[in-house]
PDB file of C-alpha atoms in Angstrom:
ATOM      1  CA  UNK A   1      94.524 -25.606  18.331  1.00  0.00           C
ATOM      2  CA  UNK A   2      97.210 -24.729  21.048  1.00  0.00           C
ATOM      3  CA  UNK A   3     100.313 -26.817  20.191  1.00  0.00           C
ATOM      4  CA  UNK A   4     102.597 -24.974  22.733  1.00  0.00           C
ATOM      5  CA  UNK A   5     104.427 -27.557  25.056  1.00  0.00           C
ATOM      6  CA  UNK A   6     103.980 -27.462  28.622  1.00  0.00           C
ATOM      7  CA  UNK A   7     107.262 -26.370  30.406  1.00  0.00           C
ATOM      8  CA  UNK A   8     108.036 -26.298  34.105  1.00  0.00           C
ATOM      9  CA  UNK A   9     111.471 -25.777  35.677  1.00  0.00           C
ATOM     10  CA  UNK A  10     112.444 -25.818  39.160  1.00  0.00           C
ATOM     11  CA  UNK A  11     115.873 -25.730  41.135  1.00  0.00           C
ATOM     12  CA  UNK A  12     116.543 -28.298  43.759  1.00  0.00           C
ATOM     13  CA  UNK A  13     119.089 -28.213  46.773  1.00  0.00           C
ATOM     14  CA  UNK A  14     120.293 -31.412  45.408  1.00  0.00           C
ATOM     15  CA  UNK A  15     123.190 -32.439  43.247  1.00  0.00           C
ATOM     16  CA  UNK A  16     122.453 -33.535  39.736  1.00  0.00           C
ATOM     17  CA  UNK A  17     123.325 -37.253  40.302  1.00  0.00           C
ATOM     18  CA  UNK A  18     120.824 -37.348  43.293  1.00  0.00           C
ATOM     19  CA  UNK A  19     118.168 -35.974  40.932  1.00  0.00           C
ATOM     20  CA  UNK A  20     119.103 -38.338  37.915  1.00  0.00           C
ATOM     21  CA  UNK A  21     118.668 -41.441  40.406  1.00  0.00           C
ATOM     22  CA  UNK A  22     115.398 -39.769  41.395  1.00  0.00           C
ATOM     23  CA  UNK A  23     113.948 -39.859  37.803  1.00  0.00           C
ATOM     24  CA  UNK A  24     115.442 -43.162  36.718  1.00  0.00           C
ATOM     25  CA  UNK A  25     115.582 -45.631  39.680  1.00  0.00           C
ATOM     26  CA  UNK A  26     112.122 -47.344  40.011  1.00  0.00           C
ATOM     27  CA  UNK A  27     112.463 -47.669  43.633  1.00  0.00           C
ATOM     28  CA  UNK A  28     113.108 -44.153  44.174  1.00  0.00           C
ATOM     29  CA  UNK A  29     110.392 -42.843  41.662  1.00  0.00           C
ATOM     30  CA  UNK A  30     107.910 -44.861  43.600  1.00  0.00           C
ATOM     31  CA  UNK A  31     108.402 -42.621  46.393  1.00  0.00           C
ATOM     32  CA  UNK A  32     107.310 -39.249  44.508  1.00  0.00           C
ATOM     33  CA  UNK A  33     106.117 -40.471  40.913  1.00  0.00           C
ATOM     34  CA  UNK A  34     104.253 -43.376  40.343  1.00  0.00           C
ATOM     35  CA  UNK A  35     104.423 -47.192  41.444  1.00  0.00           C
ATOM     36  CA  UNK A  36     106.005 -48.333  38.424  1.00  0.00           C
ATOM     37  CA  UNK A  37     106.755 -52.247  37.930  1.00  0.00           C
ATOM     38  CA  UNK A  38     109.922 -51.664  36.023  1.00  0.00           C
ATOM     39  CA  UNK A  39     112.063 -48.793  34.682  1.00  0.00           C
ATOM     40  CA  UNK A  40     115.340 -48.760  33.019  1.00  0.00           C
ATOM     41  CA  UNK A  41     116.758 -45.686  31.339  1.00  0.00           C
ATOM     42  CA  UNK A  42     117.458 -47.369  27.986  1.00  0.00           C
ATOM     43  CA  UNK A  43     116.105 -46.435  24.739  1.00  0.00           C
ATOM     44  CA  UNK A  44     113.262 -48.476  23.731  1.00  0.00           C
ATOM     45  CA  UNK A  45     112.420 -49.692  27.287  1.00  0.00           C
ATOM     46  CA  UNK A  46     108.544 -49.563  27.880  1.00  0.00           C
ATOM     47  CA  UNK A  47     107.155 -48.956  31.371  1.00  0.00           C
ATOM     48  CA  UNK A  48     103.577 -48.662  32.319  1.00  0.00           C
ATOM     49  CA  UNK A  49     101.536 -47.301  35.159  1.00  0.00           C
ATOM     50  CA  UNK A  50      98.094 -46.266  36.403  1.00  0.00           C
ATOM     51  CA  UNK A  51      97.081 -42.787  37.351  1.00  0.00           C
ATOM     52  CA  UNK A  52      94.378 -40.143  37.124  1.00  0.00           C
ATOM     53  CA  UNK A  53      91.692 -38.745  39.062  1.00  0.00           C
ATOM     54  CA  UNK A  54      89.229 -40.289  41.790  1.00  0.00           C
ATOM     55  CA  UNK A  55      86.677 -40.728  39.036  1.00  0.00           C
ATOM     56  CA  UNK A  56      89.043 -42.573  36.523  1.00  0.00           C
ATOM     57  CA  UNK A  57      92.075 -44.255  36.349  1.00  0.00           C
ATOM     58  CA  UNK A  58      93.968 -44.193  32.830  1.00  0.00           C
ATOM     59  CA  UNK A  59      96.809 -46.942  31.764  1.00  0.00           C
ATOM     60  CA  UNK A  60      99.729 -44.878  30.805  1.00  0.00           C
ATOM     61  CA  UNK A  61     102.228 -46.536  28.259  1.00  0.00           C
ATOM     62  CA  UNK A  62     105.341 -44.957  27.977  1.00  0.00           C
ATOM     63  CA  UNK A  63     108.470 -45.609  25.974  1.00  0.00           C
ATOM     64  CA  UNK A  64     111.884 -44.231  26.375  1.00  0.00           C
ATOM     65  CA  UNK A  65     113.311 -42.472  23.225  1.00  0.00           C
ATOM     66  CA  UNK A  66     116.244 -40.364  24.259  1.00  0.00           C
ATOM     67  CA  UNK A  67     118.783 -40.775  27.282  1.00  0.00           C
ATOM     68  CA  UNK A  68     121.815 -38.883  27.859  1.00  0.00           C
ATOM     69  CA  UNK A  69     122.831 -40.009  31.372  1.00  0.00           C
ATOM     70  CA  UNK A  70     122.709 -37.660  34.026  1.00  0.00           C
ATOM     71  CA  UNK A  71     121.444 -34.929  31.853  1.00  0.00           C
ATOM     72  CA  UNK A  72     118.280 -36.020  29.692  1.00  0.00           C
ATOM     73  CA  UNK A  73     115.678 -38.246  29.618  1.00  0.00           C
ATOM     74  CA  UNK A  74     112.666 -38.371  26.921  1.00  0.00           C
ATOM     75  CA  UNK A  75     109.880 -40.969  26.745  1.00  0.00           C
ATOM     76  CA  UNK A  76     106.668 -41.204  24.705  1.00  0.00           C
ATOM     77  CA  UNK A  77     103.569 -41.025  26.767  1.00  0.00           C
ATOM     78  CA  UNK A  78     100.163 -42.260  25.821  1.00  0.00           C
ATOM     79  CA  UNK A  79      96.860 -43.565  27.116  1.00  0.00           C
ATOM     80  CA  UNK A  80      95.713 -47.195  26.449  1.00  0.00           C
ATOM     81  CA  UNK A  81      92.547 -46.987  24.565  1.00  0.00           C
ATOM     82  CA  UNK A  82      92.682 -43.466  23.712  1.00  0.00           C
ATOM     83  CA  UNK A  83      94.213 -41.535  20.687  1.00  0.00           C
ATOM     84  CA  UNK A  84      97.253 -39.309  20.703  1.00  0.00           C
ATOM     85  CA  UNK A  85     100.821 -39.433  21.828  1.00  0.00           C
ATOM     86  CA  UNK A  86     102.767 -36.945  23.774  1.00  0.00           C
ATOM     87  CA  UNK A  87     106.533 -36.763  24.630  1.00  0.00           C
ATOM     88  CA  UNK A  88     108.079 -35.795  28.150  1.00  0.00           C
ATOM     89  CA  UNK A  89     111.602 -34.709  28.431  1.00  0.00           C
ATOM     90  CA  UNK A  90     113.621 -34.114  31.773  1.00  0.00           C
ATOM     91  CA  UNK A  91     116.459 -31.895  31.336  1.00  0.00           C
ATOM     92  CA  UNK A  92     118.956 -31.606  34.286  1.00  0.00           C
ATOM     93  CA  UNK A  93     121.569 -28.484  34.597  1.00  0.00           C
ATOM     94  CA  UNK A  94     123.919 -28.878  37.458  1.00  0.00           C
ATOM     95  CA  UNK A  95     124.354 -25.413  39.355  1.00  0.00           C
ATOM     96  CA  UNK A  96     126.856 -25.698  41.710  1.00  0.00           C
ATOM     97  CA  UNK A  97     125.611 -27.880  44.711  1.00  0.00           C
ATOM     98  CA  UNK A  98     121.933 -27.532  43.131  1.00  0.00           C
ATOM     99  CA  UNK A  99     120.030 -28.993  39.934  1.00  0.00           C
ATOM    100  CA  UNK A 100     117.701 -27.132  37.943  1.00  0.00           C
ATOM    101  CA  UNK A 101     115.320 -29.354  36.221  1.00  0.00           C
ATOM    102  CA  UNK A 102     113.399 -28.520  33.086  1.00  0.00           C
ATOM    103  CA  UNK A 103     110.448 -30.936  32.209  1.00  0.00           C
ATOM    104  CA  UNK A 104     108.615 -30.054  28.991  1.00  0.00           C
ATOM    105  CA  UNK A 105     105.500 -32.034  27.822  1.00  0.00           C
ATOM    106  CA  UNK A 106     105.011 -31.651  24.101  1.00  0.00           C
ATOM    107  CA  UNK A 107     102.002 -33.079  21.924  1.00  0.00           C
ATOM    108  CA  UNK A 108      99.171 -32.452  24.522  1.00  0.00           C
ATOM    109  CA  UNK A 109      96.929 -31.567  21.762  1.00  0.00           C
ATOM    110  CA  UNK A 110      96.942 -35.076  20.225  1.00  0.00           C
ATOM    111  CA  UNK A 111      94.764 -36.013  23.091  1.00  0.00           C
ATOM    112  CA  UNK A 112      91.016 -36.149  22.799  1.00  0.00           C
ATOM    113  CA  UNK A 113      90.188 -32.346  23.730  1.00  0.00           C
ATOM    114  CA  UNK A 114      86.540 -33.067  24.693  1.00  0.00           C
ATOM    115  CA  UNK A 115      87.923 -35.028  27.917  1.00  0.00           C
ATOM    116  CA  UNK A 116      88.706 -32.632  30.830  1.00  0.00           C
ATOM    117  CA  UNK A 117      91.499 -35.044  32.103  1.00  0.00           C
ATOM    118  CA  UNK A 118      93.432 -34.641  28.778  1.00  0.00           C
ATOM    119  CA  UNK A 119      93.131 -30.586  28.917  1.00  0.00           C
ATOM    120  CA  UNK A 120      96.396 -28.727  29.455  1.00  0.00           C
ATOM    121  CA  UNK A 121      95.231 -27.348  32.808  1.00  0.00           C
ATOM    122  CA  UNK A 122      94.985 -30.810  34.002  1.00  0.00           C
ATOM    123  CA  UNK A 123      98.354 -31.542  32.952  1.00  0.00           C
ATOM    124  CA  UNK A 124      99.584 -28.403  34.354  1.00  0.00           C
ATOM    125  CA  UNK A 125      98.126 -28.997  37.682  1.00  0.00           C
ATOM    126  CA  UNK A 126      99.639 -32.832  37.566  1.00  0.00           C
ATOM    127  CA  UNK A 127     102.996 -31.742  36.714  1.00  0.00           C
ATOM    128  CA  UNK A 128     103.020 -28.604  38.923  1.00  0.00           C
ATOM    129  CA  UNK A 129     102.435 -30.928  41.716  1.00  0.00           C
ATOM    130  CA  UNK A 130     104.851 -33.769  40.674  1.00  0.00           C
ATOM    131  CA  UNK A 131     107.723 -31.343  39.886  1.00  0.00           C
ATOM    132  CA  UNK A 132     107.062 -28.548  42.137  1.00  0.00           C
ATOM    133  CA  UNK A 133     106.000 -30.592  45.442  1.00  0.00           C
ATOM    134  CA  UNK A 134     106.594 -34.288  45.219  1.00  0.00           C
ATOM    135  CA  UNK A 135     109.807 -34.446  43.787  1.00  0.00           C
ATOM    136  CA  UNK A 136     111.021 -31.388  45.733  1.00  0.00           C
ATOM    137  CA  UNK A 137     110.000 -32.951  48.972  1.00  0.00           C
ATOM    138  CA  UNK A 138     111.741 -36.125  48.058  1.00  0.00           C
ATOM    139  CA  UNK A 139     114.961 -34.712  46.946  1.00  0.00           C
ATOM    140  CA  UNK A 140     115.196 -32.162  49.846  1.00  0.00           C
ATOM    141  CA  UNK A 141     114.114 -34.273  52.726  1.00  0.00           C
ATOM    142  CA  UNK A 142     116.914 -34.993  55.380  1.00  0.00           C
TER     143      UNK A 142
END
């Protein structure tokens, strides 16, 4: 069983404080991530959202486990009605007027492996779109 975490890194033409706001402010998150009813970058805060494919939507249940303001955010990520729990970590590295973001998603192997939506390739495709396209476009728009 492959227990290797999924990791993606991108550097954005945006200062770290703008990136931090983008990943922690629910109104900003709605513009590039998911439509969250509530979000607070506080350990213990739980947030939920729906997402998936055209065929099926999954109810995501996430709970924040670590916060280093402006630098790091980690939350548990699981699906209502399915076994398994994973963790998503966003790390921000200021590089002058740019910011390098490293997203690490661990525990993918804990989800049902007989469901293509929980396959590593599905997470890779989703995060590549979210981090590589949606967040980039949001941060770099004029």
